[in-house]
């Protein structure tokens, strides 16, 4: 896999942060949430490497969803130019790649004369960029690269979503009202009755959004946006940051569970754009927290 190493040259690394952030900003300014998968890929879940079967996560999920829209493809299966070649296929002439990122740890050593000249080590990460092609941009790939998972019935998708909610252990209180929220102090979710939503899918999208908030509780992942008492206003940057985590985490869950529904409202976008424009590394932190919340909920479900 050909990669361009970025970490040792700060200016080049910052360029990559800017490139990725600008892709997210551009999508938002066009009125499209880049973490919301608006097309149907049946039951394929999150983007996956067609050659290795490994699922992509975090910021790369959004980059690949943006790439799918830009390239006009529907599959969520991707691979590198060399992977296509090694499999006996090829990328069609003229096709453009989609940028993704990779963080890798490396260790620096330095001599410390005050500690008997022993080497001390500090662990850091460098960021690499590499480029993927969708299988729909390729030809002559083996048949198993195109194999699809069995399509789940609606009731099966809802059962899976319900399992995630139940396995979390967070109480869900239904009330006939106009808002949904997670209450950190009482550690429960309050949500309108299912019949108030336009669809069952919209109900679960909202519920999963609040469930991602609940992972920030002190007994779980202890995120600042949930641990710190805040006025519930999007003008508060910590609150807006936590809302973006919940939005993206819920999008990851919906994709994994095969649920197509409406997530949040357009009123949030201005605050999110402000965060991203002021800090070009913010979306990477958001994606990491969303990934942690997603994995926490899915792993808990798989344990039950």
PDB file of C-alpha atoms in Angstrom:
ATOM      1  CA  UNK A   1       0.000   0.000   0.000  1.00  0.00           C
ATOM      2  CA  UNK A   2       1.672   3.198  -1.131  1.00  0.00           C
ATOM      3  CA  UNK A   3       1.527   5.902   1.523  1.00  0.00           C
ATOM      4  CA  UNK A   4       2.848   9.432   1.886  1.00  0.00           C
ATOM      5  CA  UNK A   5       4.271   9.962   5.387  1.00  0.00           C
ATOM      6  CA  UNK A   6       3.370  13.325   6.846  1.00  0.00           C
ATOM      7  CA  UNK A   7       4.195  13.448  10.553  1.00  0.00           C
ATOM      8  CA  UNK A   8       7.824  14.646  10.527  1.00  0.00           C
ATOM      9  CA  UNK A   9       7.053  17.743   8.480  1.00  0.00           C
ATOM     10  CA  UNK A  10       4.564  19.823  10.405  1.00  0.00           C
ATOM     11  CA  UNK A  11       3.655  22.052   7.457  1.00  0.00           C
ATOM     12  CA  UNK A  12       2.774  19.048   5.290  1.00  0.00           C
ATOM     13  CA  UNK A  13       0.802  17.478   8.142  1.00  0.00           C
ATOM     14  CA  UNK A  14      -1.107  20.728   8.656  1.00  0.00           C
ATOM     15  CA  UNK A  15      -1.819  20.768   4.924  1.00  0.00           C
ATOM     16  CA  UNK A  16      -3.464  17.358   5.255  1.00  0.00           C
ATOM     17  CA  UNK A  17      -5.532  18.491   8.252  1.00  0.00           C
ATOM     18  CA  UNK A  18      -6.703  21.450   6.171  1.00  0.00           C
ATOM     19  CA  UNK A  19      -7.483  19.304   3.115  1.00  0.00           C
ATOM     20  CA  UNK A  20      -9.671  16.918   5.130  1.00  0.00           C
ATOM     21  CA  UNK A  21     -11.385  19.662   7.131  1.00  0.00           C
ATOM     22  CA  UNK A  22     -12.099  21.663   3.983  1.00  0.00           C
ATOM     23  CA  UNK A  23     -13.788  18.609   2.435  1.00  0.00           C
ATOM     24  CA  UNK A  24     -16.117  18.408   5.442  1.00  0.00           C
ATOM     25  CA  UNK A  25     -16.764  22.170   5.396  1.00  0.00           C
ATOM     26  CA  UNK A  26     -17.464  22.160   1.655  1.00  0.00           C
ATOM     27  CA  UNK A  27     -20.038  19.374   2.064  1.00  0.00           C
ATOM     28  CA  UNK A  28     -21.744  21.200   4.944  1.00  0.00           C
ATOM     29  CA  UNK A  29     -21.854  24.474   3.036  1.00  0.00           C
ATOM     30  CA  UNK A  30     -23.575  22.643   0.193  1.00  0.00           C
ATOM     31  CA  UNK A  31     -26.246  21.580   2.686  1.00  0.00           C
ATOM     32  CA  UNK A  32     -25.112  17.937   2.911  1.00  0.00           C
ATOM     33  CA  UNK A  33     -24.038  16.410   6.209  1.00  0.00           C
ATOM     34  CA  UNK A  34     -20.982  14.329   5.164  1.00  0.00           C
ATOM     35  CA  UNK A  35     -21.606  11.829   7.952  1.00  0.00           C
ATOM     36  CA  UNK A  36     -25.135  11.111   6.797  1.00  0.00           C
ATOM     37  CA  UNK A  37     -25.364   8.269   4.272  1.00  0.00           C
ATOM     38  CA  UNK A  38     -28.378   9.224   2.199  1.00  0.00           C
ATOM     39  CA  UNK A  39     -28.237   6.354  -0.291  1.00  0.00           C
ATOM     40  CA  UNK A  40     -29.152   2.699   0.171  1.00  0.00           C
ATOM     41  CA  UNK A  41     -26.457   0.014   0.120  1.00  0.00           C
ATOM     42  CA  UNK A  42     -28.814  -2.591   1.528  1.00  0.00           C
ATOM     43  CA  UNK A  43     -27.154  -4.178   4.577  1.00  0.00           C
ATOM     44  CA  UNK A  44     -23.489  -3.502   3.879  1.00  0.00           C
ATOM     45  CA  UNK A  45     -22.825  -1.352   6.950  1.00  0.00           C
ATOM     46  CA  UNK A  46     -19.768   0.888   7.194  1.00  0.00           C
ATOM     47  CA  UNK A  47     -17.217   1.211   4.367  1.00  0.00           C
ATOM     48  CA  UNK A  48     -14.941  -1.807   4.072  1.00  0.00           C
ATOM     49  CA  UNK A  49     -11.758  -2.765   2.273  1.00  0.00           C
ATOM     50  CA  UNK A  50     -12.836  -5.214  -0.425  1.00  0.00           C
ATOM     51  CA  UNK A  51      -9.515  -7.060  -0.367  1.00  0.00           C
ATOM     52  CA  UNK A  52      -8.996  -7.479   3.387  1.00  0.00           C
ATOM     53  CA  UNK A  53     -12.532  -7.233   4.771  1.00  0.00           C
ATOM     54  CA  UNK A  54     -11.386  -4.618   7.282  1.00  0.00           C
ATOM     55  CA  UNK A  55     -13.902  -1.877   8.027  1.00  0.00           C
ATOM     56  CA  UNK A  56     -12.853   1.755   7.891  1.00  0.00           C
ATOM     57  CA  UNK A  57     -13.627   3.938  10.896  1.00  0.00           C
ATOM     58  CA  UNK A  58     -13.636   7.481  12.228  1.00  0.00           C
ATOM     59  CA  UNK A  59     -12.793  10.278   9.813  1.00  0.00           C
ATOM     60  CA  UNK A  60     -12.336   7.801   6.937  1.00  0.00           C
ATOM     61  CA  UNK A  61     -16.012   6.814   7.042  1.00  0.00           C
ATOM     62  CA  UNK A  62     -16.949  10.422   6.265  1.00  0.00           C
ATOM     63  CA  UNK A  63     -14.252  10.799   3.609  1.00  0.00           C
ATOM     64  CA  UNK A  64     -15.433   7.649   1.846  1.00  0.00           C
ATOM     65  CA  UNK A  65     -19.086   8.684   2.035  1.00  0.00           C
ATOM     66  CA  UNK A  66     -18.148  12.041   0.504  1.00  0.00           C
ATOM     67  CA  UNK A  67     -16.089  10.179  -2.098  1.00  0.00           C
ATOM     68  CA  UNK A  68     -19.017   7.918  -2.966  1.00  0.00           C
ATOM     69  CA  UNK A  69     -21.228  10.938  -3.642  1.00  0.00           C
ATOM     70  CA  UNK A  70     -18.527  12.678  -5.686  1.00  0.00           C
ATOM     71  CA  UNK A  71     -17.810   9.558  -7.761  1.00  0.00           C
ATOM     72  CA  UNK A  72     -21.479   8.581  -8.163  1.00  0.00           C
ATOM     73  CA  UNK A  73     -21.011   5.062  -6.769  1.00  0.00           C
ATOM     74  CA  UNK A  74     -23.294   3.050  -4.501  1.00  0.00           C
ATOM     75  CA  UNK A  75     -21.031   0.330  -3.137  1.00  0.00           C
ATOM     76  CA  UNK A  76     -19.281   0.791   0.206  1.00  0.00           C
ATOM     77  CA  UNK A  77     -16.334  -1.428  -0.844  1.00  0.00           C
ATOM     78  CA  UNK A  78     -12.955   0.157  -1.517  1.00  0.00           C
ATOM     79  CA  UNK A  79      -9.380  -0.848  -2.317  1.00  0.00           C
ATOM     80  CA  UNK A  80      -6.043   0.597  -3.361  1.00  0.00           C
ATOM     81  CA  UNK A  81      -4.704   0.615  -6.921  1.00  0.00           C
ATOM     82  CA  UNK A  82      -2.212  -2.118  -6.004  1.00  0.00           C
ATOM     83  CA  UNK A  83      -4.864  -4.253  -4.287  1.00  0.00           C
ATOM     84  CA  UNK A  84      -6.963  -4.171  -7.454  1.00  0.00           C
ATOM     85  CA  UNK A  85      -3.907  -5.123  -9.522  1.00  0.00           C
ATOM     86  CA  UNK A  86      -2.863  -7.951  -7.166  1.00  0.00           C
ATOM     87  CA  UNK A  87      -6.393  -9.369  -7.327  1.00  0.00           C
ATOM     88  CA  UNK A  88      -6.164  -9.629 -11.105  1.00  0.00           C
ATOM     89  CA  UNK A  89      -8.282  -6.564 -11.801  1.00  0.00           C
ATOM     90  CA  UNK A  90      -7.573  -2.940 -12.574  1.00  0.00           C
ATOM     91  CA  UNK A  91      -8.821   0.574 -12.017  1.00  0.00           C
ATOM     92  CA  UNK A  92     -10.575   1.905 -15.118  1.00  0.00           C
ATOM     93  CA  UNK A  93      -8.642   4.564 -17.004  1.00  0.00           C
ATOM     94  CA  UNK A  94      -9.576   8.089 -15.979  1.00  0.00           C
ATOM     95  CA  UNK A  95     -11.072   7.166 -12.586  1.00  0.00           C
ATOM     96  CA  UNK A  96     -10.184   9.506  -9.695  1.00  0.00           C
ATOM     97  CA  UNK A  97      -9.185   8.215  -6.254  1.00  0.00           C
ATOM     98  CA  UNK A  98     -10.605   9.151  -2.851  1.00  0.00           C
ATOM     99  CA  UNK A  99      -8.277  10.427  -0.133  1.00  0.00           C
ATOM    100  CA  UNK A 100      -8.224   8.699   3.260  1.00  0.00           C
ATOM    101  CA  UNK A 101      -5.882   9.044   6.237  1.00  0.00           C
ATOM    102  CA  UNK A 102      -4.004   6.725   8.534  1.00  0.00           C
ATOM    103  CA  UNK A 103      -2.424   7.413  11.911  1.00  0.00           C
ATOM    104  CA  UNK A 104       0.558   5.253  12.847  1.00  0.00           C
ATOM    105  CA  UNK A 105       2.591   5.330  16.070  1.00  0.00           C
ATOM    106  CA  UNK A 106       6.334   5.846  16.049  1.00  0.00           C
ATOM    107  CA  UNK A 107       8.859   6.099  18.858  1.00  0.00           C
ATOM    108  CA  UNK A 108      11.471   8.819  19.237  1.00  0.00           C
ATOM    109  CA  UNK A 109      14.549   8.219  21.365  1.00  0.00           C
ATOM    110  CA  UNK A 110      16.800  10.749  23.051  1.00  0.00           C
ATOM    111  CA  UNK A 111      19.833  10.515  25.309  1.00  0.00           C
ATOM    112  CA  UNK A 112      19.397  11.798  28.862  1.00  0.00           C
ATOM    113  CA  UNK A 113      22.785  12.352  30.551  1.00  0.00           C
ATOM    114  CA  UNK A 114      21.171  12.814  33.962  1.00  0.00           C
ATOM    115  CA  UNK A 115      19.812   9.263  33.885  1.00  0.00           C
ATOM    116  CA  UNK A 116      23.050   7.393  33.269  1.00  0.00           C
ATOM    117  CA  UNK A 117      22.896   8.069  29.519  1.00  0.00           C
ATOM    118  CA  UNK A 118      19.903   5.733  29.175  1.00  0.00           C
ATOM    119  CA  UNK A 119      17.663   6.244  26.205  1.00  0.00           C
ATOM    120  CA  UNK A 120      14.239   7.643  26.920  1.00  0.00           C
ATOM    121  CA  UNK A 121      11.387   7.072  24.513  1.00  0.00           C
ATOM    122  CA  UNK A 122       8.340   9.100  23.659  1.00  0.00           C
ATOM    123  CA  UNK A 123       5.499   7.726  21.586  1.00  0.00           C
ATOM    124  CA  UNK A 124       3.930   9.919  18.914  1.00  0.00           C
ATOM    125  CA  UNK A 125       1.874   9.419  15.804  1.00  0.00           C
ATOM    126  CA  UNK A 126       2.414  10.402  12.229  1.00  0.00           C
ATOM    127  CA  UNK A 127      -0.386  10.819   9.764  1.00  0.00           C
ATOM    128  CA  UNK A 128      -0.238   9.248   6.332  1.00  0.00           C
ATOM    129  CA  UNK A 129      -2.458   9.750   3.344  1.00  0.00           C
ATOM    130  CA  UNK A 130      -3.359   7.096   0.823  1.00  0.00           C
ATOM    131  CA  UNK A 131      -5.876   6.758  -1.969  1.00  0.00           C
ATOM    132  CA  UNK A 132      -8.719   4.320  -2.541  1.00  0.00           C
ATOM    133  CA  UNK A 133     -10.955   3.376  -5.438  1.00  0.00           C
ATOM    134  CA  UNK A 134     -14.476   2.034  -5.171  1.00  0.00           C
ATOM    135  CA  UNK A 135     -15.028  -1.414  -6.686  1.00  0.00           C
ATOM    136  CA  UNK A 136     -17.460   0.249  -9.119  1.00  0.00           C
ATOM    137  CA  UNK A 137     -14.465   2.177 -10.481  1.00  0.00           C
ATOM    138  CA  UNK A 138     -12.644  -1.094 -11.208  1.00  0.00           C
ATOM    139  CA  UNK A 139     -12.989  -3.996 -13.626  1.00  0.00           C
ATOM    140  CA  UNK A 140     -12.126  -7.692 -13.766  1.00  0.00           C
ATOM    141  CA  UNK A 141     -12.086  -8.101  -9.978  1.00  0.00           C
ATOM    142  CA  UNK A 142     -12.829 -11.560  -8.501  1.00  0.00           C
ATOM    143  CA  UNK A 143     -16.516 -12.292  -7.941  1.00  0.00           C
ATOM    144  CA  UNK A 144     -16.183 -12.431  -4.153  1.00  0.00           C
ATOM    145  CA  UNK A 145     -15.192  -8.748  -4.131  1.00  0.00           C
ATOM    146  CA  UNK A 146     -18.783  -7.983  -5.205  1.00  0.00           C
ATOM    147  CA  UNK A 147     -20.521 -10.396  -2.809  1.00  0.00           C
ATOM    148  CA  UNK A 148     -23.223  -8.714  -0.742  1.00  0.00           C
ATOM    149  CA  UNK A 149     -24.539  -9.543   2.701  1.00  0.00           C
ATOM    150  CA  UNK A 150     -28.074 -10.952   2.892  1.00  0.00           C
ATOM    151  CA  UNK A 151     -30.632  -8.161   3.000  1.00  0.00           C
ATOM    152  CA  UNK A 152     -32.194  -7.812   6.442  1.00  0.00           C
ATOM    153  CA  UNK A 153     -35.928  -7.469   6.823  1.00  0.00           C
ATOM    154  CA  UNK A 154     -37.210  -4.268   8.426  1.00  0.00           C
ATOM    155  CA  UNK A 155     -38.061  -6.122  11.611  1.00  0.00           C
ATOM    156  CA  UNK A 156     -34.523  -7.529  11.805  1.00  0.00           C
ATOM    157  CA  UNK A 157     -32.957  -4.065  11.482  1.00  0.00           C
ATOM    158  CA  UNK A 158     -35.217  -2.698  14.217  1.00  0.00           C
ATOM    159  CA  UNK A 159     -34.440  -5.691  16.456  1.00  0.00           C
ATOM    160  CA  UNK A 160     -30.724  -4.981  16.067  1.00  0.00           C
ATOM    161  CA  UNK A 161     -31.223  -1.322  16.970  1.00  0.00           C
ATOM    162  CA  UNK A 162     -33.313  -2.292  19.983  1.00  0.00           C
ATOM    163  CA  UNK A 163     -30.568  -4.685  21.103  1.00  0.00           C
ATOM    164  CA  UNK A 164     -28.050  -1.834  21.080  1.00  0.00           C
ATOM    165  CA  UNK A 165     -30.365   0.292  23.236  1.00  0.00           C
ATOM    166  CA  UNK A 166     -31.121  -2.494  25.717  1.00  0.00           C
ATOM    167  CA  UNK A 167     -27.483  -3.605  25.984  1.00  0.00           C
ATOM    168  CA  UNK A 168     -26.401  -0.055  26.869  1.00  0.00           C
ATOM    169  CA  UNK A 169     -28.308  -0.286  30.159  1.00  0.00           C
ATOM    170  CA  UNK A 170     -29.471   3.331  29.838  1.00  0.00           C
ATOM    171  CA  UNK A 171     -33.164   3.742  30.810  1.00  0.00           C
ATOM    172  CA  UNK A 172     -35.402   5.205  28.086  1.00  0.00           C
ATOM    173  CA  UNK A 173     -38.469   7.184  29.199  1.00  0.00           C
ATOM    174  CA  UNK A 174     -41.196   7.887  26.625  1.00  0.00           C
ATOM    175  CA  UNK A 175     -43.304  11.025  26.966  1.00  0.00           C
ATOM    176  CA  UNK A 176     -45.759  12.760  24.662  1.00  0.00           C
ATOM    177  CA  UNK A 177     -43.649  15.873  24.003  1.00  0.00           C
ATOM    178  CA  UNK A 178     -41.711  17.765  21.311  1.00  0.00           C
ATOM    179  CA  UNK A 179     -38.083  17.092  22.274  1.00  0.00           C
ATOM    180  CA  UNK A 180     -35.651  14.280  23.004  1.00  0.00           C
ATOM    181  CA  UNK A 181     -32.667  14.547  25.346  1.00  0.00           C
ATOM    182  CA  UNK A 182     -30.181  12.678  27.498  1.00  0.00           C
ATOM    183  CA  UNK A 183     -30.167  13.686  31.189  1.00  0.00           C
ATOM    184  CA  UNK A 184     -26.580  13.262  32.501  1.00  0.00           C
ATOM    185  CA  UNK A 185     -27.407  13.658  36.201  1.00  0.00           C
ATOM    186  CA  UNK A 186     -30.158  11.017  36.162  1.00  0.00           C
ATOM    187  CA  UNK A 187     -28.418   8.998  33.430  1.00  0.00           C
ATOM    188  CA  UNK A 188     -31.539   8.391  31.367  1.00  0.00           C
ATOM    189  CA  UNK A 189     -32.972   9.302  27.971  1.00  0.00           C
ATOM    190  CA  UNK A 190     -36.305  11.043  27.519  1.00  0.00           C
ATOM    191  CA  UNK A 191     -37.857  10.744  24.073  1.00  0.00           C
ATOM    192  CA  UNK A 192     -41.297  11.318  22.447  1.00  0.00           C
ATOM    193  CA  UNK A 193     -43.583   8.377  21.830  1.00  0.00           C
ATOM    194  CA  UNK A 194     -42.679   6.338  18.758  1.00  0.00           C
ATOM    195  CA  UNK A 195     -45.988   7.252  17.112  1.00  0.00           C
ATOM    196  CA  UNK A 196     -45.012  10.946  17.119  1.00  0.00           C
ATOM    197  CA  UNK A 197     -42.187  10.297  14.638  1.00  0.00           C
ATOM    198  CA  UNK A 198     -42.687  10.238  10.872  1.00  0.00           C
ATOM    199  CA  UNK A 199     -41.221   6.730  10.744  1.00  0.00           C
ATOM    200  CA  UNK A 200     -39.786   4.025  12.979  1.00  0.00           C
ATOM    201  CA  UNK A 201     -36.391   4.743  11.376  1.00  0.00           C
ATOM    202  CA  UNK A 202     -36.574   8.419  12.437  1.00  0.00           C
ATOM    203  CA  UNK A 203     -37.396   7.289  15.984  1.00  0.00           C
ATOM    204  CA  UNK A 204     -34.321   5.074  16.180  1.00  0.00           C
ATOM    205  CA  UNK A 205     -32.060   7.696  14.583  1.00  0.00           C
ATOM    206  CA  UNK A 206     -33.070  10.115  17.353  1.00  0.00           C
ATOM    207  CA  UNK A 207     -32.777   7.475  20.072  1.00  0.00           C
ATOM    208  CA  UNK A 208     -29.302   6.428  18.897  1.00  0.00           C
ATOM    209  CA  UNK A 209     -28.219  10.086  18.869  1.00  0.00           C
ATOM    210  CA  UNK A 210     -29.182  10.398  22.547  1.00  0.00           C
ATOM    211  CA  UNK A 211     -27.584   7.027  23.276  1.00  0.00           C
ATOM    212  CA  UNK A 212     -24.250   8.300  21.937  1.00  0.00           C
ATOM    213  CA  UNK A 213     -24.568  11.219  24.372  1.00  0.00           C
ATOM    214  CA  UNK A 214     -24.996   8.701  27.200  1.00  0.00           C
ATOM    215  CA  UNK A 215     -21.600   7.137  26.464  1.00  0.00           C
ATOM    216  CA  UNK A 216     -20.030  10.359  27.763  1.00  0.00           C
ATOM    217  CA  UNK A 217     -21.268   9.628  31.305  1.00  0.00           C
ATOM    218  CA  UNK A 218     -18.628   9.329  34.063  1.00  0.00           C
ATOM    219  CA  UNK A 219     -19.300   5.595  34.340  1.00  0.00           C
ATOM    220  CA  UNK A 220     -18.617   5.067  30.606  1.00  0.00           C
ATOM    221  CA  UNK A 221     -16.295   7.176  28.407  1.00  0.00           C
ATOM    222  CA  UNK A 222     -16.327  10.337  30.566  1.00  0.00           C
ATOM    223  CA  UNK A 223     -16.458  13.030  27.867  1.00  0.00           C
ATOM    224  CA  UNK A 224     -16.140  16.702  28.763  1.00  0.00           C
ATOM    225  CA  UNK A 225     -19.340  17.671  26.963  1.00  0.00           C
ATOM    226  CA  UNK A 226     -21.391  15.403  29.251  1.00  0.00           C
ATOM    227  CA  UNK A 227     -19.286  15.656  32.437  1.00  0.00           C
ATOM    228  CA  UNK A 228     -19.338  19.487  32.512  1.00  0.00           C
ATOM    229  CA  UNK A 229     -22.656  21.219  33.331  1.00  0.00           C
ATOM    230  CA  UNK A 230     -23.513  23.458  30.388  1.00  0.00           C
ATOM    231  CA  UNK A 231     -26.268  25.690  29.196  1.00  0.00           C
ATOM    232  CA  UNK A 232     -27.979  23.753  26.428  1.00  0.00           C
ATOM    233  CA  UNK A 233     -27.191  26.201  23.643  1.00  0.00           C
ATOM    234  CA  UNK A 234     -25.446  25.600  20.355  1.00  0.00           C
ATOM    235  CA  UNK A 235     -23.567  28.882  20.939  1.00  0.00           C
ATOM    236  CA  UNK A 236     -21.628  27.105  23.669  1.00  0.00           C
ATOM    237  CA  UNK A 237     -18.639  25.538  21.849  1.00  0.00           C
ATOM    238  CA  UNK A 238     -18.358  22.553  24.213  1.00  0.00           C
ATOM    239  CA  UNK A 239     -22.044  21.775  23.810  1.00  0.00           C
ATOM    240  CA  UNK A 240     -21.834  22.168  20.031  1.00  0.00           C
ATOM    241  CA  UNK A 241     -18.794  19.880  19.969  1.00  0.00           C
ATOM    242  CA  UNK A 242     -20.656  17.202  21.952  1.00  0.00           C
ATOM    243  CA  UNK A 243     -23.674  17.499  19.643  1.00  0.00           C
ATOM    244  CA  UNK A 244     -21.416  16.895  16.655  1.00  0.00           C
ATOM    245  CA  UNK A 245     -19.993  13.777  18.349  1.00  0.00           C
ATOM    246  CA  UNK A 246     -23.512  12.465  18.936  1.00  0.00           C
ATOM    247  CA  UNK A 247     -24.568  13.253  15.373  1.00  0.00           C
ATOM    248  CA  UNK A 248     -21.630  11.446  13.787  1.00  0.00           C
ATOM    249  CA  UNK A 249     -21.738   8.548  16.252  1.00  0.00           C
ATOM    250  CA  UNK A 250     -25.435   8.044  15.500  1.00  0.00           C
ATOM    251  CA  UNK A 251     -24.684   8.111  11.753  1.00  0.00           C
ATOM    252  CA  UNK A 252     -22.095   5.352  12.211  1.00  0.00           C
ATOM    253  CA  UNK A 253     -24.610   3.291  14.198  1.00  0.00           C
ATOM    254  CA  UNK A 254     -27.380   3.817  11.644  1.00  0.00           C
ATOM    255  CA  UNK A 255     -25.076   2.687   8.827  1.00  0.00           C
ATOM    256  CA  UNK A 256     -23.981  -0.387  10.753  1.00  0.00           C
ATOM    257  CA  UNK A 257     -27.581  -1.313  11.633  1.00  0.00           C
ATOM    258  CA  UNK A 258     -28.996  -0.565   8.184  1.00  0.00           C
ATOM    259  CA  UNK A 259     -31.323   2.182   9.398  1.00  0.00           C
ATOM    260  CA  UNK A 260     -32.229   5.016   7.025  1.00  0.00           C
ATOM    261  CA  UNK A 261     -33.694   7.986   8.829  1.00  0.00           C
ATOM    262  CA  UNK A 262     -33.392  11.706   9.471  1.00  0.00           C
ATOM    263  CA  UNK A 263     -30.774  12.739  12.019  1.00  0.00           C
ATOM    264  CA  UNK A 264     -30.554  16.360  13.185  1.00  0.00           C
ATOM    265  CA  UNK A 265     -31.763  19.736  12.010  1.00  0.00           C
ATOM    266  CA  UNK A 266     -30.180  22.351   9.766  1.00  0.00           C
ATOM    267  CA  UNK A 267     -30.017  24.777  12.718  1.00  0.00           C
ATOM    268  CA  UNK A 268     -26.972  22.923  14.028  1.00  0.00           C
ATOM    269  CA  UNK A 269     -24.878  23.389  10.886  1.00  0.00           C
ATOM    270  CA  UNK A 270     -23.821  27.024  11.501  1.00  0.00           C
ATOM    271  CA  UNK A 271     -22.339  26.146  14.891  1.00  0.00           C
ATOM    272  CA  UNK A 272     -20.532  23.134  13.481  1.00  0.00           C
ATOM    273  CA  UNK A 273     -19.084  25.183  10.629  1.00  0.00           C
ATOM    274  CA  UNK A 274     -17.792  27.703  13.176  1.00  0.00           C
ATOM    275  CA  UNK A 275     -15.989  24.927  15.076  1.00  0.00           C
ATOM    276  CA  UNK A 276     -14.422  23.450  11.960  1.00  0.00           C
ATOM    277  CA  UNK A 277     -13.302  26.789  10.514  1.00  0.00           C
ATOM    278  CA  UNK A 278     -11.685  27.890  13.770  1.00  0.00           C
ATOM    279  CA  UNK A 279      -9.831  24.618  14.391  1.00  0.00           C
ATOM    280  CA  UNK A 280      -8.749  22.447  11.456  1.00  0.00           C
ATOM    281  CA  UNK A 281      -8.027  19.522  13.789  1.00  0.00           C
ATOM    282  CA  UNK A 282     -11.451  19.567  15.479  1.00  0.00           C
ATOM    283  CA  UNK A 283     -13.117  17.138  13.058  1.00  0.00           C
ATOM    284  CA  UNK A 284     -10.400  14.566  13.774  1.00  0.00           C
ATOM    285  CA  UNK A 285     -11.094  14.764  17.514  1.00  0.00           C
ATOM    286  CA  UNK A 286     -14.842  14.600  16.926  1.00  0.00           C
ATOM    287  CA  UNK A 287     -14.415  11.544  14.697  1.00  0.00           C
ATOM    288  CA  UNK A 288     -12.254   9.825  17.311  1.00  0.00           C
ATOM    289  CA  UNK A 289     -14.824  10.378  20.081  1.00  0.00           C
ATOM    290  CA  UNK A 290     -17.655   9.263  17.788  1.00  0.00           C
ATOM    291  CA  UNK A 291     -15.694   6.125  16.900  1.00  0.00           C
ATOM    292  CA  UNK A 292     -15.119   5.383  20.598  1.00  0.00           C
ATOM    293  CA  UNK A 293     -18.837   5.793  21.360  1.00  0.00           C
ATOM    294  CA  UNK A 294     -19.807   3.611  18.385  1.00  0.00           C
ATOM    295  CA  UNK A 295     -17.388   0.859  19.402  1.00  0.00           C
ATOM    296  CA  UNK A 296     -18.466   1.034  23.057  1.00  0.00           C
ATOM    297  CA  UNK A 297     -22.132   0.488  22.161  1.00  0.00           C
ATOM    298  CA  UNK A 298     -21.527  -2.180  19.512  1.00  0.00           C
ATOM    299  CA  UNK A 299     -19.052  -4.147  21.656  1.00  0.00           C
ATOM    300  CA  UNK A 300     -21.460  -4.066  24.615  1.00  0.00           C
ATOM    301  CA  UNK A 301     -24.199  -5.410  22.344  1.00  0.00           C
ATOM    302  CA  UNK A 302     -21.986  -8.209  21.037  1.00  0.00           C
ATOM    303  CA  UNK A 303     -21.125  -9.281  24.583  1.00  0.00           C
ATOM    304  CA  UNK A 304     -24.756  -9.890  25.497  1.00  0.00           C
TER     305      UNK A 304
END
